[in-house]
Short mmCIF file of C-alpha atoms in Angstrom, two decimals:
data_model
loop_
_atom_site.label_atom_id
_atom_site.label_comp_id
_atom_site.label_asym_id
_atom_site.label_seq_id
_atom_site.Cartn_x
_atom_site.Cartn_y
_atom_site.Cartn_z
CA MET A 1 63.16 6.92 -11.48
CA SER A 2 61.57 6.69 -14.92
CA TRP A 3 60.34 3.15 -14.29
CA LEU A 4 58.73 4.29 -11.03
CA ILE A 5 56.90 7.04 -12.91
CA MET A 6 55.78 4.53 -15.55
CA MET A 7 54.46 2.16 -12.84
CA GLU A 8 52.59 5.01 -11.14
CA ASP A 9 51.04 6.00 -14.49
CA SER A 10 50.06 2.39 -15.16
CA MET A 11 48.49 2.03 -11.73
CA ALA A 12 46.55 5.29 -12.19
CA THR A 13 45.32 4.10 -15.58
CA PHE A 14 44.32 0.74 -14.11
CA GLN A 15 42.44 2.39 -11.24
CA ALA A 16 40.68 4.73 -13.65
CA ASN A 17 39.61 1.79 -15.81
CA GLU A 18 38.44 -0.06 -12.71
CA SER A 19 36.44 2.90 -11.41
CA ARG A 20 34.80 3.65 -14.77
CA PRO A 21 32.38 0.65 -14.70
CA ALA A 22 31.48 1.48 -11.09
CA GLU A 23 30.71 5.09 -12.01
CA GLN A 24 28.69 4.04 -15.05
CA SER A 25 26.71 1.54 -12.99
CA GLN A 26 26.11 4.13 -10.29
CA ARG A 27 24.78 6.56 -12.91
CA ARG A 28 22.41 3.91 -14.29
CA VAL A 29 20.99 3.24 -10.84
CA LEU A 30 20.59 6.94 -10.09
CA LEU A 31 18.87 7.39 -13.47
CA ALA A 32 16.50 4.50 -12.70
CA ALA A 33 15.80 5.92 -9.23
CA GLY A 34 15.18 9.41 -10.63
CA LEU A 35 12.84 8.05 -13.29
CA PHE A 36 11.00 5.98 -10.69
CA LEU A 37 10.60 9.04 -8.44
CA ILE A 38 9.33 11.31 -11.22
CA VAL A 39 6.93 8.78 -12.73
CA GLY A 40 5.70 7.72 -9.28
CA CYS A 41 4.94 11.27 -8.16
CA ALA A 42 3.25 12.01 -11.49
CA LEU A 43 1.03 8.92 -11.19
CA GLN A 44 0.13 9.72 -7.58
CA TRP A 45 -0.78 13.26 -8.67
CA TRP A 46 -2.95 11.72 -11.38
CA ARG A 47 -4.66 9.40 -8.92
CA LEU A 48 -5.67 12.30 -6.70
CA GLN A 49 -6.73 14.61 -9.53
CA SER A 50 -8.74 11.89 -11.29
CA LEU A 51 -10.41 10.78 -8.02
CA THR A 52 -8.81 7.32 -8.21
CA ALA A 53 -7.35 7.49 -4.69
CA SER A 54 -9.86 6.13 -2.21
CA MET A 55 -10.90 5.50 1.37
CA ASP A 56 -7.76 3.79 2.72
CA GLN A 57 -5.68 6.85 1.86
CA GLY A 58 -8.33 9.05 3.46
CA ILE A 59 -8.19 7.02 6.67
CA LEU A 60 -4.45 7.52 7.10
CA MET A 61 -4.73 11.18 6.14
CA GLN A 62 -7.45 11.71 8.79
CA VAL A 63 -5.46 9.74 11.37
CA LEU A 64 -2.45 12.03 10.95
CA TRP A 65 -4.46 15.25 10.52
CA ASN A 66 -6.08 14.54 13.88
CA GLY A 67 -2.53 14.26 15.23
CA LEU A 68 -2.03 17.91 14.34
CA ARG A 69 -4.99 18.68 16.60
CA GLY A 70 -3.62 16.66 19.49
CA HIS A 71 -5.71 13.53 18.82
CA PRO A 72 -3.36 11.19 16.90
CA PHE A 73 -4.73 7.98 15.39
CA GLU A 74 -8.38 9.00 15.81
CA SER A 75 -10.56 8.43 12.74
CA THR A 76 -14.29 8.27 12.09
CA LEU A 77 -13.50 6.63 8.74
CA SER A 78 -11.62 3.87 10.50
CA SER A 79 -14.50 3.54 12.95
CA GLN A 80 -16.74 2.52 10.03
CA LEU A 81 -14.57 -0.58 9.63
CA SER A 82 -14.67 -1.50 13.32
CA THR A 83 -16.40 -4.57 14.70
CA ASN A 84 -18.79 -2.31 16.64
CA VAL A 85 -20.11 -0.91 13.36
CA ILE A 86 -19.84 -3.96 11.10
CA HIS A 87 -21.03 -6.64 13.53
CA SER A 88 -23.01 -4.74 16.16
CA GLY A 89 -24.68 -2.21 13.88
CA GLU A 90 -23.49 0.83 15.82
CA LEU A 91 -22.85 4.22 14.23
CA PRO A 92 -19.28 5.35 13.49
CA SER A 93 -17.92 7.13 16.53
CA LEU A 94 -15.95 10.28 17.09
CA GLY A 95 -12.81 9.55 19.12
CA TYR A 96 -12.28 6.01 17.76
CA HIS A 97 -8.58 5.05 17.72
CA ARG A 98 -7.29 3.16 14.67
CA LEU A 99 -4.55 1.55 16.77
CA GLY A 100 -7.07 -1.16 17.66
CA GLN A 101 -7.16 -2.21 13.99
CA HIS A 102 -3.53 -1.69 13.03
CA PHE A 103 -0.82 -0.82 15.51
CA THR A 104 1.26 1.69 13.53
CA PRO A 105 2.87 4.15 15.99
CA ILE A 106 5.75 5.03 13.65
CA LEU A 107 3.25 6.88 11.42
CA ALA A 108 3.29 9.71 13.98
CA LEU A 109 6.64 10.75 12.45
CA TRP A 110 4.78 12.05 9.41
CA ILE A 111 2.27 14.26 11.25
CA PRO A 112 4.32 17.45 10.57
CA LEU A 113 4.58 16.49 6.89
CA VAL A 114 0.78 16.27 6.63
CA GLY A 115 0.60 19.71 8.22
CA LEU A 116 3.03 21.00 5.59
CA LEU A 117 1.78 19.29 2.41
CA GLY A 118 -1.81 18.34 3.24
CA LYS A 119 -3.40 15.68 1.03
CA TRP A 120 -0.23 15.42 -1.09
CA ALA A 121 1.98 14.37 1.82
CA LEU A 122 1.30 10.64 2.05
CA PRO A 123 1.24 9.59 -1.64
CA MET A 124 4.41 11.54 -2.39
CA LEU A 125 6.06 10.22 0.78
CA GLN A 126 5.34 6.68 -0.35
CA VAL A 127 7.18 7.21 -3.64
CA VAL A 128 10.13 8.79 -1.85
CA LEU A 129 10.36 5.93 0.67
CA ILE A 130 10.39 3.23 -2.01
CA THR A 131 12.86 5.19 -4.15
CA ALA A 132 15.17 5.47 -1.14
CA ALA A 133 14.76 1.75 -0.45
CA GLY A 134 16.08 0.96 -3.93
CA LEU A 135 19.15 3.13 -3.33
CA VAL A 136 19.91 1.40 -0.03
CA LEU A 137 19.44 -1.96 -1.77
CA HIS A 138 22.07 -0.84 -4.30
CA ARG A 139 24.42 0.09 -1.46
CA LEU A 140 23.93 -3.39 -0.02
CA ALA A 141 24.48 -4.98 -3.43
CA THR A 142 27.75 -3.12 -4.06
CA LYS A 143 29.15 -4.65 -0.86
CA HIS A 144 28.81 -8.13 -2.36
CA LEU A 145 28.62 -7.84 -6.15
CA LYS A 146 30.52 -6.33 -9.06
CA PRO A 147 29.19 -2.91 -10.10
CA GLU A 148 27.24 -3.99 -13.19
CA LEU A 149 25.55 -6.90 -11.42
CA ALA A 150 24.74 -4.75 -8.38
CA ALA A 151 23.19 -2.17 -10.69
CA MET A 152 21.10 -4.83 -12.45
CA VAL A 153 19.62 -6.08 -9.17
CA SER A 154 18.80 -2.51 -8.14
CA ILE A 155 17.19 -1.67 -11.49
CA ALA A 156 15.18 -4.90 -11.21
CA PHE A 157 13.77 -3.54 -7.94
CA TYR A 158 12.47 -0.44 -9.71
CA CYS A 159 10.95 -2.59 -12.48
CA ALA A 160 9.20 -5.12 -10.22
CA ASN A 161 5.42 -5.32 -10.44
CA ALA A 162 5.34 -5.96 -6.67
CA VAL A 163 7.18 -2.67 -6.11
CA ILE A 164 5.60 -0.41 -8.75
CA ALA A 165 1.92 -1.27 -8.29
CA PRO A 166 1.60 -0.76 -4.49
CA CYS A 167 3.82 2.35 -4.66
CA MET A 168 2.65 4.30 -7.71
CA LEU A 169 -0.78 2.86 -8.46
CA ALA A 170 -2.33 2.37 -5.03
CA ASN A 171 -3.23 4.25 -1.87
CA PHE A 172 -0.60 5.09 0.71
CA THR A 173 0.18 2.15 2.96
CA ASP A 174 2.08 2.01 6.24
CA LEU A 175 3.98 -0.98 4.82
CA SER A 176 5.73 1.30 2.31
CA GLN A 177 8.10 2.14 5.17
CA LEU A 178 9.18 -1.50 5.50
CA PRO A 179 11.56 -2.12 2.53
CA LEU A 180 13.77 0.85 3.44
CA CYS A 181 14.02 -0.24 7.08
CA VAL A 182 14.75 -3.88 6.19
CA PHE A 183 17.51 -2.94 3.74
CA LEU A 184 19.02 -0.58 6.33
CA LEU A 185 18.98 -3.38 8.92
CA LEU A 186 20.66 -5.82 6.53
CA LEU A 187 23.23 -3.18 5.62
CA GLY A 188 23.94 -2.60 9.31
CA LEU A 189 24.28 -6.34 9.93
CA GLU A 190 26.62 -6.86 6.95
CA GLN A 191 28.78 -3.86 7.83
CA GLN A 192 28.54 -4.69 11.56
CA GLN A 193 27.38 -1.17 12.36
CA LEU A 194 25.72 -1.55 15.74
CA TRP A 195 23.93 1.82 15.77
CA LEU A 196 22.29 1.21 12.38
CA THR A 197 21.36 -2.36 13.33
CA ILE A 198 19.71 -1.29 16.60
CA ALA A 199 17.89 1.68 15.05
CA ALA A 200 16.43 -0.34 12.15
CA ALA A 201 15.55 -3.32 14.37
CA LEU A 202 13.65 -1.05 16.77
CA VAL A 203 11.73 0.70 13.99
CA ILE A 204 10.60 -2.36 11.99
CA PRO A 205 8.09 -3.71 14.56
CA LEU A 206 6.63 -0.22 15.02
CA ILE A 207 5.59 -0.06 11.36
CA ARG A 208 2.68 -2.46 11.86
CA GLU A 209 1.62 -5.14 14.29
CA ASP A 210 2.69 -7.96 11.94
CA THR A 211 6.09 -6.64 10.79
CA GLY A 212 7.79 -8.27 13.76
CA VAL A 213 7.49 -11.48 11.71
CA VAL A 214 9.86 -9.95 9.15
CA LEU A 215 12.34 -9.29 11.96
CA MET A 216 12.06 -12.93 12.99
CA GLY A 217 12.92 -14.01 9.44
CA ILE A 218 16.00 -11.79 9.44
CA GLY A 219 17.07 -13.27 12.77
CA LEU A 220 16.60 -16.80 11.43
CA TRP A 221 18.70 -15.97 8.35
CA LEU A 222 21.41 -14.34 10.47
CA GLY A 223 21.69 -17.36 12.75
CA LEU A 224 21.83 -19.95 9.96
CA ARG A 225 23.84 -18.09 7.32
CA ARG A 226 26.30 -15.98 9.30
CA SER A 227 28.57 -17.92 11.62
CA GLY A 228 29.06 -16.78 15.18
CA ARG A 229 26.11 -14.39 15.24
CA TRP A 230 23.54 -16.53 17.04
CA PRO A 231 23.27 -14.25 20.11
CA LEU A 232 22.16 -11.31 17.94
CA ALA A 233 20.04 -13.61 15.78
CA ALA A 234 18.21 -14.99 18.82
CA THR A 235 17.63 -11.45 20.07
CA LEU A 236 16.01 -10.44 16.78
CA ILE A 237 13.83 -13.55 16.71
CA LEU A 238 12.67 -13.15 20.30
CA PHE A 239 12.13 -9.41 19.99
CA GLY A 240 10.14 -9.71 16.76
CA GLY A 241 7.98 -12.59 17.98
CA ALA A 242 7.39 -11.12 21.43
CA TRP A 243 6.42 -7.76 19.95
CA VAL A 244 3.82 -9.36 17.67
CA ALA A 245 2.36 -11.29 20.62
CA ILE A 246 2.35 -8.29 22.98
CA THR A 247 0.92 -5.92 20.38
CA THR A 248 -1.93 -8.14 19.18
CA ASN A 249 -2.84 -9.59 22.59
CA LEU A 250 -2.24 -6.69 24.99
CA LEU A 251 -1.78 -3.31 23.29
CA MET A 252 -4.36 -3.39 20.48
CA PRO A 253 -7.21 -4.67 22.72
CA MET A 254 -6.69 -1.55 24.86
CA PHE A 255 -8.16 0.48 21.99
CA SER A 256 -10.79 -1.87 20.53
CA ALA A 257 -11.77 -5.51 20.03
CA ASP A 258 -11.14 -5.38 16.28
CA SER A 259 -8.05 -7.58 16.27
CA SER A 260 -9.77 -10.58 17.88
CA GLN A 261 -13.35 -10.07 16.69
CA ARG A 262 -12.76 -8.89 13.14
CA PHE A 263 -9.28 -9.31 11.67
CA MET A 264 -8.44 -12.71 13.12
CA VAL A 265 -11.85 -14.01 12.09
CA GLU A 266 -11.70 -12.53 8.58
CA ASN A 267 -8.11 -13.58 7.86
CA PHE A 268 -7.88 -16.89 9.73
CA GLY A 269 -11.49 -17.94 10.25
CA GLN A 270 -10.85 -21.28 8.53
CA TYR A 271 -8.92 -22.40 11.62
CA LEU A 272 -11.33 -21.15 14.30
CA GLU A 273 -13.81 -24.06 14.33
CA GLY A 274 -16.82 -21.76 14.30
CA ARG A 275 -15.62 -19.28 16.92
CA ASN A 276 -16.52 -15.63 16.42
CA GLN A 277 -13.37 -14.28 18.03
CA ALA A 278 -9.82 -15.35 18.87
CA SER A 279 -6.51 -13.78 19.84
CA SER A 280 -3.44 -14.20 17.64
CA LEU A 281 -2.01 -16.79 20.06
CA GLU A 282 -5.27 -18.73 20.01
CA VAL A 283 -5.26 -18.68 16.19
CA LEU A 284 -1.70 -20.02 16.17
CA GLY A 285 -2.60 -22.83 18.55
CA LEU A 286 -5.74 -23.81 16.62
CA ALA A 287 -3.90 -23.75 13.28
CA LEU A 288 -1.11 -26.02 14.54
CA ARG A 289 -3.73 -28.52 15.74
CA GLN A 290 -5.14 -28.76 12.20
CA PRO A 291 -2.22 -29.72 9.93
CA LEU A 292 -4.47 -30.87 7.09
CA ILE A 293 -6.09 -27.45 6.83
CA LEU A 294 -2.65 -25.84 6.95
CA VAL A 295 -1.47 -27.96 4.03
CA ARG A 296 -4.68 -27.23 2.11
CA GLU A 297 -4.26 -23.48 2.58
CA LEU A 298 -0.65 -23.68 1.46
CA VAL A 299 -1.40 -25.33 -1.87
CA THR A 300 -4.82 -23.91 -2.75
CA PRO A 301 -5.74 -22.26 -4.96
CA PRO A 302 -2.67 -23.47 -6.86
CA GLY A 303 -3.14 -21.13 -9.83
CA VAL A 304 -3.20 -18.03 -7.64
CA THR A 305 -0.16 -19.13 -5.64
CA ILE A 306 1.92 -20.03 -8.70
CA THR A 307 0.98 -16.80 -10.49
CA TYR A 308 1.96 -14.77 -7.43
CA LEU A 309 5.34 -16.48 -7.07
CA ILE A 310 6.12 -16.08 -10.78
CA ALA A 311 5.23 -12.39 -10.65
CA GLN A 312 7.45 -11.90 -7.60
CA GLY A 313 10.40 -13.76 -9.13
CA LEU A 314 10.16 -12.49 -12.72
CA PRO A 315 12.26 -9.30 -12.38
CA LEU A 316 15.04 -11.38 -10.81
CA ILE A 317 14.74 -14.19 -13.41
CA MET A 318 13.47 -16.52 -10.65
CA VAL A 319 16.80 -16.48 -8.82
CA PRO A 320 15.21 -16.00 -5.35
CA PHE A 321 13.55 -19.39 -5.56
CA LEU A 322 17.01 -20.96 -5.88
CA SER A 323 18.37 -18.95 -2.98
CA ILE A 324 18.38 -20.33 0.57
CA ASP A 325 18.91 -16.77 1.79
CA SER A 326 15.75 -15.54 0.04
CA TRP A 327 13.63 -18.33 1.49
CA LEU A 328 14.94 -17.67 4.99
CA LEU A 329 14.41 -13.91 4.74
CA MET A 330 10.99 -13.96 3.10
CA GLY A 331 9.73 -17.37 4.24
CA LEU A 332 7.84 -16.41 7.42
CA PRO A 333 5.90 -13.43 5.97
CA LEU A 334 5.19 -15.38 2.78
CA LEU A 335 3.90 -18.29 4.86
CA GLY A 336 1.58 -15.91 6.70
CA LEU A 337 0.15 -14.62 3.42
CA MET A 338 -0.34 -18.11 2.01
CA LEU A 339 -2.16 -19.30 5.13
CA ALA A 340 -4.46 -16.27 5.30
CA GLN A 341 -7.70 -15.42 3.55
CA GLY A 342 -9.61 -12.16 3.34
CA PHE A 343 -11.61 -9.68 1.31
CA ASN A 344 -8.39 -8.45 -0.32
CA ASN A 345 -6.53 -11.45 -1.70
CA PRO A 346 -3.24 -11.55 0.29
CA LEU A 347 -1.53 -13.07 -2.74
CA SER A 348 -2.38 -10.21 -5.07
CA ILE A 349 0.81 -8.83 -6.63
CA SER A 350 -0.52 -5.28 -6.75
CA ILE A 351 -1.47 -4.60 -3.13
CA ARG A 352 0.46 -3.58 -0.01
CA TYR A 353 1.18 -7.07 1.34
CA THR A 354 3.90 -7.57 -1.28
CA TYR A 355 6.12 -5.28 0.80
CA LEU A 356 6.30 -7.99 3.45
CA VAL A 357 7.99 -10.29 0.93
CA VAL A 358 9.90 -8.01 -1.46
CA PRO A 359 12.84 -7.05 0.85
CA GLY A 360 13.82 -10.65 1.59
CA LEU A 361 13.31 -11.62 -2.04
CA PHE A 362 15.80 -9.04 -3.34
CA ALA A 363 18.32 -9.26 -0.51
CA GLY A 364 18.44 -13.03 -0.86
CA ALA A 365 19.06 -12.67 -4.60
CA ILE A 366 22.14 -10.55 -3.83
CA PHE A 367 23.59 -13.25 -1.59
CA TRP A 368 22.88 -15.94 -4.22
CA TRP A 369 24.69 -13.98 -6.94
CA GLN A 370 27.67 -13.34 -4.66
CA GLU A 371 29.04 -16.83 -5.31
CA ARG A 372 27.97 -17.02 -8.97
CA GLN A 373 28.98 -13.68 -10.46
CA ALA A 374 30.68 -15.34 -13.43
CA LEU A 375 27.23 -16.30 -14.75
CA PHE A 376 26.46 -12.64 -15.32
CA GLU A 377 29.23 -12.47 -17.94
CA SER A 378 26.90 -14.33 -20.32
CA ARG A 379 25.46 -11.89 -22.86
CA ARG A 380 22.53 -14.24 -23.41
CA LEU A 381 21.63 -14.22 -19.70
CA ARG A 382 21.76 -10.43 -19.65
CA ARG A 383 19.37 -10.28 -22.58
CA ILE A 384 17.01 -12.70 -20.89
CA TRP A 385 17.14 -10.61 -17.72
CA ALA A 386 16.44 -7.41 -19.65
CA GLY A 387 13.48 -9.14 -21.30
CA ALA A 388 12.18 -10.25 -17.90
CA LEU A 389 12.29 -6.64 -16.67
CA ALA A 390 10.39 -5.49 -19.74
CA LEU A 391 7.77 -8.21 -19.15
CA SER A 392 7.41 -7.21 -15.51
CA CYS A 393 6.72 -3.59 -16.49
CA PHE A 394 4.37 -4.73 -19.26
CA PHE A 395 2.31 -6.89 -16.89
CA THR A 396 2.14 -4.03 -14.42
CA VAL A 397 0.67 -1.69 -17.02
CA THR A 398 -1.75 -4.18 -18.57
CA GLY A 399 -2.97 -5.23 -15.12
CA ASN A 400 -4.18 -1.65 -14.56
CA PRO A 401 -4.05 -1.91 -10.74
CA ASN A 402 -6.88 -0.03 -9.01
CA LYS A 403 -7.87 1.39 -12.41
CA SER A 404 -5.04 3.89 -12.03
CA LEU A 405 -4.02 3.46 -15.68
CA SER A 406 -7.47 3.67 -17.25
CA TRP A 407 -6.19 6.55 -19.38
CA ILE A 408 -4.03 3.92 -21.16
CA ILE A 409 -5.87 0.63 -20.65
CA PRO A 410 -9.62 0.28 -21.37
CA ASP A 411 -11.69 -0.65 -18.34
CA SER A 412 -13.71 -3.07 -20.42
CA ILE A 413 -13.51 -4.59 -23.90
CA GLN A 414 -17.05 -5.99 -24.07
CA PRO A 415 -18.82 -3.68 -23.63
CA TRP A 416 -16.18 -1.17 -24.70
CA ILE A 417 -15.46 1.31 -21.88
CA TYR A 418 -12.51 3.63 -22.19
CA ARG A 419 -12.11 6.80 -20.13
CA ASN A 420 -10.32 9.56 -21.98
CA PRO A 421 -7.66 11.12 -19.70
CA MET A 422 -8.81 14.67 -20.45
CA GLU A 423 -12.38 13.71 -19.59
CA GLN A 424 -11.18 12.13 -16.34
CA LEU A 425 -9.30 15.28 -15.39
CA ARG A 426 -12.23 17.47 -16.38
CA HIS A 427 -14.57 15.45 -14.17
CA GLY A 428 -12.06 15.47 -11.32
CA ASN A 429 -11.64 19.23 -11.52
CA LYS A 430 -15.40 19.78 -11.52
CA ALA A 431 -15.88 17.52 -8.51
CA LEU A 432 -13.02 19.18 -6.61
CA ASP A 433 -14.38 22.65 -7.40
CA LEU A 434 -17.79 21.58 -6.13
CA ILE A 435 -16.55 20.26 -2.77
CA GLN A 436 -14.63 23.48 -2.20
CA ARG A 437 -18.00 24.90 -1.14
CA ILE A 438 -17.92 22.76 1.99
CA PRO A 439 -16.67 24.90 4.89
CA LYS A 440 -13.57 23.78 6.78
CA GLY A 441 -14.47 21.85 9.90
CA SER A 442 -17.90 20.81 8.64
CA ARG A 443 -19.00 17.25 9.27
CA VAL A 444 -19.19 15.37 5.96
CA ALA A 445 -20.28 12.10 4.38
CA ALA A 446 -18.76 11.42 0.96
CA THR A 447 -18.21 8.70 -1.61
CA THR A 448 -14.83 7.00 -1.73
CA GLY A 449 -13.13 9.03 -4.49
CA LEU A 450 -13.82 12.30 -2.67
CA ILE A 451 -12.67 11.09 0.75
CA PRO A 452 -8.90 11.79 0.41
CA HIS A 453 -9.72 15.40 -0.48
CA LEU A 454 -11.97 15.89 2.56
CA ALA A 455 -9.98 14.01 5.21
CA ASP A 456 -8.66 17.13 6.95
CA ARG A 457 -11.61 17.24 9.33
CA GLU A 458 -12.75 15.62 12.56
CA VAL A 459 -15.89 13.97 11.17
CA LEU A 460 -15.79 12.30 7.77
CA ILE A 461 -17.65 9.09 6.95
CA ARG A 462 -18.18 7.09 3.79
CA PHE A 463 -21.48 7.43 1.96
CA PRO A 464 -23.84 5.60 1.38
CA TYR A 465 -23.00 3.35 4.33
CA HIS A 466 -23.58 6.11 6.87
CA TYR A 467 -24.54 9.74 7.19
CA GLN A 468 -24.91 9.66 10.97
CA PHE A 469 -22.26 9.26 13.65
CA GLN A 470 -21.86 9.13 17.43
CA ASP A 471 -20.36 12.11 19.19
CA LYS A 472 -17.92 11.66 22.09
CA ASP A 473 -20.82 11.33 24.51
CA GLY A 474 -22.31 8.49 22.46
CA ASN A 475 -25.21 10.58 21.11
CA PRO A 476 -26.23 10.13 17.44
CA ASP A 477 -25.91 13.13 15.14
CA PHE A 478 -26.18 13.91 11.41
CA VAL A 479 -23.44 15.19 9.11
CA ASP A 480 -23.73 18.76 7.84
CA TRP A 481 -22.86 18.01 4.21
CA VAL A 482 -23.11 15.05 1.85
CA ALA A 483 -20.96 14.85 -1.31
CA VAL A 484 -21.74 12.04 -3.76
CA ASP A 485 -19.93 11.29 -7.03
CA MET A 486 -21.96 8.94 -9.25
CA HIS A 487 -20.05 9.50 -12.48
CA ASN A 488 -18.26 6.15 -12.65
CA GLN A 489 -21.32 4.24 -11.45
CA LYS A 490 -23.30 5.77 -14.28
CA LEU A 491 -20.53 4.95 -16.76
CA PHE A 492 -20.27 1.32 -15.58
CA GLN A 493 -23.96 0.68 -14.87
CA THR A 494 -24.03 -2.15 -17.41
CA TYR A 495 -22.36 -4.13 -14.60
CA SER A 496 -24.82 -5.26 -11.94
CA LYS A 497 -22.61 -4.31 -9.00
CA GLN A 498 -22.13 -0.76 -10.24
CA ARG A 499 -25.83 -0.42 -11.07
CA ARG A 500 -26.82 -1.62 -7.60
CA GLY A 501 -24.44 0.93 -6.13
CA LEU A 502 -25.90 3.72 -8.27
CA LEU A 503 -29.48 2.84 -7.34
CA GLY A 504 -28.50 2.53 -3.68
CA ASN A 505 -26.95 6.00 -3.74
CA LEU A 506 -30.06 7.48 -5.30
CA ARG A 507 -32.31 5.85 -2.70
CA GLU A 508 -30.20 7.20 0.15
CA LEU A 509 -30.17 10.65 -1.43
CA ASP A 510 -33.96 10.60 -1.73
CA ASP A 511 -34.18 9.73 1.97
CA LEU A 512 -31.88 12.63 2.85
CA LEU A 513 -33.99 15.05 0.82
CA ASN A 514 -37.02 13.89 2.78
CA GLN A 515 -35.11 14.51 6.04
CA GLY A 516 -34.43 18.17 5.36
CA TYR A 517 -31.28 18.15 3.28
CA GLY A 518 -31.21 20.46 0.26
CA VAL A 519 -29.37 20.13 -3.05
CA MET A 520 -26.81 22.94 -3.06
CA ALA A 521 -24.95 22.01 -6.25
CA PHE A 522 -24.96 19.43 -9.03
CA ASP A 523 -22.35 19.13 -11.75
CA ASP A 524 -21.15 16.26 -13.93
CA ASP A 525 -22.96 13.59 -11.89
CA VAL A 526 -21.66 14.96 -8.56
CA VAL A 527 -24.25 16.21 -6.08
CA LEU A 528 -23.73 18.26 -2.93
CA LEU A 529 -26.35 18.32 -0.15
CA GLN A 530 -26.53 20.48 2.98
CA ARG A 531 -28.53 19.76 6.09
CA ASN A 532 -31.39 22.11 7.02
CA ALA A 533 -31.01 24.07 3.78
CA SER A 534 -33.62 24.94 1.17
CA GLY A 535 -31.14 24.24 -1.62
CA ASP A 536 -30.60 25.72 -5.06
CA ASN A 537 -33.50 25.39 -7.51
CA GLU A 538 -31.35 24.93 -10.61
CA ALA A 539 -29.18 22.33 -8.89
CA GLN A 540 -32.29 20.52 -7.64
CA LYS A 541 -33.74 20.36 -11.17
CA ALA A 542 -30.43 19.12 -12.60
CA PHE A 543 -30.26 16.37 -9.99
CA GLU A 544 -33.88 15.34 -10.69
CA ARG A 545 -33.12 15.11 -14.44
CA PHE A 546 -30.09 12.93 -13.68
CA SER A 547 -32.14 10.70 -11.39
CA LYS A 548 -34.79 10.19 -14.06
CA THR A 549 -32.21 9.07 -16.61
CA VAL A 550 -31.44 6.10 -14.38
CA GLN A 551 -34.13 3.48 -14.92
CA ARG A 552 -35.08 2.10 -11.53
#
């Protein structure tokens, strides 16, 4: 009996020793996730309070706020970006549906959250979604890797420039929902949980009109890397591809012509042979007929492409580029980004498009390490990996995405421009106090930094591009209030673009004053005008003094 007791004690000791590394690794991941959540929420708070958040966040806020009123996906802000306004010169219209620009029905899930938290809902939701994605990634990693290695991959996710910058230092994006859904789908596939697989596969295409391509990549990986699963793989490929085709060619045109007349032209105009519109299927056909242009777009500009790939691979010490699984999972969305062009560089490491690539990059790294876990025993490799994570975080901070870290990083060295954080908060508080005078429900035109704070209304448009709009009957009308923040333009007016913007704002404001608007308030370079109002004399004089300080 004594030897049985000794064996039981030995087994218990062995199990305890085995479980200790797993518990320690779990704690490290939870610590990293908690730190990511706290820092992310703090930075998103800062972005709103310092007026760094901008129009894109305001668009999605207005889209969902209108959902509370029974008009989901309507947005006058989004209408300003429509082909009717940009190409035809029409006024922004009340009742315009954003689904013609981006088909994002899953966003309707967050309408109640916007009703509960207001302007804070979307930026905080984004941080929560990405934090949760990292935890699901860790769950996936523990199925294939030893605890310490699984923890390292998960911590790398939270340190990646391509994860941090679009999450903490940028506006809310619908693509922030994608990593969580992709990791849940892969977890369902690996655990052969049918309910989780079906749920995630159905949600992914609803995130945006192009996320079906990610589903196709997962199907391709499943068919080639998991034996006997071709029926499910083919289903994912066909469903993802068919949904992209149906959405962009049938559903989106029901709301507007923006997909064919604006986005396809802006992003893939190099393949259109001079056409001013094309459907997604027509773009695909034209691109395949021009292989030389396809090759040129793939390799140029080489510096930008190489920099992007290095930045993506750095937190994983470039392992994904050795992994067949990573290339299969991320290959199709990455190909789409490399073949596209646009106002926002698709290969920028700090904007939302990285979330099309990141899930496949990290999941593929897990599958690569599965067969090579002995390499992680090298203390030298661990040190190199830790250094790569530190570099990734360093490059994120020094890049100062969207000027969200201007309280740490100077905006300019020559000439020297540094914005003290207390001064930024002071200016933000003054501007926010000033716009509190605008009554709820009033129709407003505002500059970009003020838009997220005013998006809970039916009519909001970006100044100085417009201060008129079309009502639902197509009749032109003026906004009731105009809120213009010229503080940063004044600070950066040594740059020609900022100076042109400042002078343009002043010209438009002069026109409004001549059309019966009155200056109701002026404080710290922020001016508030009301239509058909005599205005405040002191505010008028303060605005005139400011205007005279700008040499025209």
